[in-house]
């Protein structure tokens, strides 16, 4: 591990600028007075920074209004908000089953999106060609000024080496060993590419424009083809010194459960990923159970996939519901462990595998977090579903770009080698 390091004044300046921008973003609209209260910076510093943000086009100032509670006297107060058109980013989600892309503005609004399935056994070259096509498609559809395009964020299955932009032996992509995906996508698009694993990207998306906008400490459980996690602790993404933190999918949720490909037994992913759920349902159906799903299974066993299973559970099919309830119980076990370990303020569930049963999971996990963590008498941890639905990782991918450019990051402030984060203005 590195020694504790100090920092120099130029870095403090850009860090403070990002602190102010972050405070404006997370509050929606705010005033200079409130900014000083929230950030602890002096009114003079706030005033200088806001002037710079306005000049850079990153922030918009709305008309003067009298201060709240005044009868018209006193100095009028103007409100500040992030300028949505200041910059745009494309988020790409690469999943073993599909490729999606979204174009998002600074406020997190999705302006264009595309998604397509991909065949099993897809190689890196073909995948990058499809991603490049998806990027061009959303950029064309949104018709934004090219100079305001800040870059491309790529969310892909872990494990990855973020610094080198490599995908490292992903368990569900045979032959993808140390693929330099970020560099390949940069060549294909001509844009700068920032890469992260899908779960961390989704968590950053939630912090940028979703349910965790104002939350400094939260855990995100991402349910896709596999199960991943993302952590924000003390307002910073937490990755761990070797960047493999938050592997919530490999927390033991069922001690007597099946072996996992990681070498452990009873991992959350091994008992709760879509493939495990479908296998569980088919085992029960083969045993001759009744119900709507059983009728579909009798006609064509192949029709019982994850989507059909979740749909049947949401519609009240008993067998399907029993499979989903088991997953909800495993998920609750993992969520209680995460909460006990990290003392977070919020737990977020997101990702495409929530399907039609997200609310069943949310309710079960919320009930567990109200009854089981040791600190429950001090504070209760709410559970939120990501509003981004199946697009959580793609939207997260786009927010990687904004986060990298604009979020106040201690790693940058305290890095002895990295340059300070320059305000990447809209007009560069
Ligand atoms: Zn595992």
Short mmCIF file of N, CA and C and ligand atoms in Angstrom, two decimals, residues 250 260 262 264 267, ligand 1:
data_model
loop_
_atom_site.label_atom_id
_atom_site.label_comp_id
_atom_site.label_asym_id
_atom_site.label_seq_id
_atom_site.Cartn_x
_atom_site.Cartn_y
_atom_site.Cartn_z
N UNK A 250 -20.25 -13.14 -4.91
CA UNK A 250 -19.50 -14.28 -4.36
C UNK A 250 -19.46 -14.28 -2.84
N UNK A 260 -19.48 -22.91 -6.94
CA UNK A 260 -19.48 -21.78 -7.87
C UNK A 260 -18.22 -21.88 -8.72
N UNK A 262 -16.07 -19.82 -9.12
CA UNK A 262 -14.94 -19.14 -8.48
C UNK A 262 -14.15 -20.08 -7.57
N UNK A 264 -15.56 -21.31 -4.71
CA UNK A 264 -16.27 -21.25 -3.43
C UNK A 264 -17.57 -22.05 -3.57
N UNK A 267 -22.22 -19.48 -3.36
CA UNK A 267 -22.17 -18.04 -3.63
C UNK A 267 -23.56 -17.53 -4.03
ZN1 LIG B 1 -18.46 -17.66 -6.41
#
